[in-house]
Amino acid sequence: MSDKAASAKTTAGPPYRLDDQVGFLLRRAQQRHLSIFSEHIPDFTPTQFAAMAKLHETGGLSQNELGRQAAMDAATIKGVIDRLRKRGLISTRRDDRDQRRIYLDLTAEGRNQYLIQVARAAEVTARTASLLSETEHAQLVSLLKKLV
C-alpha cells in the first residue's frame, strides 16, 4: 500500500458500513412504512392520500401550491390529481383571473373517503413507530422535521 493510500485510510475515520448510513436506514424505514400503508390503505397510494390530507387540512389550493405543500414535483402532483379527479374525489376549477391556474378541492365523496381512511392512516403511523417509545417517536418526528 502506498503512503498516500495508507494516509487516506487512517484519516478517513471509521470504515464505511452501509448498515450505518442515514440514507440507507431511511430507505429501509420507508420500505417498512410503505408495506404497512399498502396493507391498511390499499385503495390509495401514499401520494394520493397526502394530497387528500393536505386539501382536507387547508381547503382548496392551486395545483402548484398543493404540490409544494405535499412535497411533490409538478409531474407527480399532476398525475396524482388526474387519478383522484377520475375517481370523483377532487374537483378542479380554473382561476377567473388567470386561466392557467387550476384550483383543487375535495368533493363530498373525497372528504368522505378521507375521513374513512384517516383512522387507518393513524394506525399506519402507530404500526410504523410501534418499536419506539412515545418519547422516541416524538424525537424521531422532531429530527425528521429538522432534516426536511
Coordinates of C-alpha atoms in Angstrom, one line a residue:
M1 CA 0.0 0.0 0.0
S2 CA 1.4 3.4 -0.9
D3 CA 2.0 6.1 1.8
K4 CA -0.8 8.2 0.2
A5 CA -3.3 5.3 0.4
A6 CA -2.3 4.4 3.9
S7 CA -2.7 8.1 5.0
A8 CA -6.1 8.4 3.4
K9 CA -7.2 5.2 5.1
T10 CA -6.1 6.3 8.6
T11 CA -7.5 9.9 8.4
A12 CA -10.9 8.9 6.8
G13 CA -12.5 7.9 10.1
P14 CA -14.4 4.8 10.7
P15 CA -14.9 2.4 7.8
Y16 CA -18.0 3.0 5.7
R17 CA -20.7 0.5 6.6
L18 CA -23.9 0.6 4.6
D19 CA -25.9 -0.5 7.6
D20 CA -24.9 2.6 9.5
Q21 CA -25.7 5.1 6.8
V22 CA -28.7 7.6 7.3
G23 CA -29.9 7.3 3.7
F24 CA -29.9 3.5 3.7
L25 CA -31.7 3.4 7.1
L26 CA -34.3 6.0 5.9
R27 CA -34.9 3.9 2.8
R28 CA -35.4 0.7 4.9
A29 CA -37.7 2.6 7.2
Q30 CA -39.7 3.9 4.2
Q31 CA -40.0 0.4 2.8
R32 CA -41.4 -0.8 6.1
H33 CA -43.8 2.1 6.3
L34 CA -45.0 1.6 2.6
S35 CA -45.6 -2.0 3.3
I36 CA -47.8 -1.2 6.3
F37 CA -49.5 1.6 4.4
S38 CA -50.5 -0.7 1.5
E39 CA -51.8 -3.2 4.0
H40 CA -54.1 -0.7 5.7
I41 CA -55.0 1.7 2.9
P42 CA -54.9 -0.4 -0.3
D43 CA -57.2 1.9 -2.3
F44 CA -54.8 4.8 -2.3
T45 CA -51.1 5.5 -2.8
P46 CA -49.3 7.4 -0.2
T47 CA -49.1 10.4 -2.5
Q48 CA -52.8 10.3 -3.2
F49 CA -53.6 10.2 0.5
A50 CA -51.1 13.0 1.2
A51 CA -52.8 15.2 -1.4
M52 CA -56.2 14.4 0.1
A53 CA -54.9 15.1 3.6
K54 CA -53.4 18.4 2.7
L55 CA -56.6 19.5 0.9
H56 CA -58.7 18.5 3.9
E57 CA -56.3 20.4 6.2
T58 CA -56.1 23.6 4.1
G59 CA -59.2 23.7 1.9
G60 CA -58.9 24.5 -1.8
L61 CA -55.4 25.2 -3.2
S62 CA -53.9 25.7 -6.6
Q63 CA -52.3 22.6 -8.1
N64 CA -48.9 24.2 -7.8
E65 CA -49.4 25.1 -4.1
L66 CA -50.7 21.7 -3.3
G67 CA -47.6 20.2 -4.9
R68 CA -45.4 22.4 -2.8
Q69 CA -47.2 21.7 0.4
A70 CA -47.4 18.0 -0.2
A71 CA -43.7 17.9 -1.3
M72 CA -44.4 16.6 -4.9
D73 CA -42.9 17.9 -8.1
A74 CA -45.2 19.2 -10.9
A75 CA -45.4 16.0 -12.8
T76 CA -46.1 13.9 -9.8
I77 CA -48.9 16.1 -8.4
K78 CA -50.5 16.3 -11.9
G79 CA -50.7 12.5 -12.1
V80 CA -52.0 12.2 -8.6
I81 CA -54.7 14.9 -9.2
D82 CA -55.7 13.3 -12.5
R83 CA -56.2 9.9 -10.9
L84 CA -58.2 11.4 -7.9
R85 CA -60.3 13.5 -10.2
K86 CA -61.2 10.5 -12.4
R87 CA -62.4 8.8 -9.2
G88 CA -64.6 11.8 -8.3
L89 CA -62.6 12.6 -5.2
I90 CA -61.2 16.0 -6.3
S91 CA -62.9 18.8 -8.1
T92 CA -61.0 21.4 -10.3
R93 CA -61.8 24.9 -11.4
R94 CA -59.8 27.5 -13.3
D95 CA -59.0 30.8 -11.7
D96 CA -61.2 33.6 -13.1
R97 CA -58.3 36.0 -13.4
D98 CA -55.7 33.5 -14.6
Q99 CA -57.0 30.6 -16.7
R100 CA -53.6 28.8 -16.4
R101 CA -54.1 28.4 -12.6
I102 CA -56.1 25.4 -11.5
Y103 CA -57.7 25.2 -8.1
L104 CA -58.4 21.9 -6.4
D105 CA -60.7 20.8 -3.6
L106 CA -62.1 17.6 -2.2
T107 CA -65.5 16.7 -3.4
A108 CA -68.1 15.5 -0.9
E109 CA -67.1 11.9 -1.7
G110 CA -63.4 12.9 -1.4
R111 CA -64.0 14.3 2.1
N112 CA -65.9 11.1 3.0
Q113 CA -63.2 8.8 1.7
Y114 CA -60.5 10.9 3.5
L115 CA -62.4 10.6 6.8
I116 CA -62.8 6.9 6.3
Q117 CA -59.1 6.5 5.7
V118 CA -57.7 8.9 8.3
A119 CA -58.2 6.4 11.2
R120 CA -56.4 3.8 9.1
A121 CA -53.6 6.3 8.4
A122 CA -53.2 6.9 12.2
E123 CA -52.9 3.1 12.6
V124 CA -50.2 3.1 9.8
T125 CA -48.2 5.6 11.8
A126 CA -48.7 3.7 15.0
R127 CA -47.6 0.5 13.4
T128 CA -44.6 2.1 11.7
A129 CA -43.4 3.5 15.0
S130 CA -44.5 0.6 17.2
L131 CA -41.0 -0.4 18.1
L132 CA -40.4 3.1 19.6
S133 CA -41.5 4.5 22.9
E134 CA -43.7 7.7 22.8
T135 CA -40.6 9.8 23.6
E136 CA -38.6 8.1 20.9
H137 CA -41.4 8.6 18.4
A138 CA -41.6 12.3 19.3
Q139 CA -37.8 12.6 18.9
L140 CA -37.9 10.8 15.6
V141 CA -40.5 13.2 14.2
S142 CA -38.6 16.2 15.6
L143 CA -35.4 15.0 14.0
L144 CA -37.0 14.2 10.6
K145 CA -38.6 17.7 10.6
K146 CA -35.1 19.1 11.1
L147 CA -33.8 17.2 8.0
V148 CA -36.6 18.4 5.8

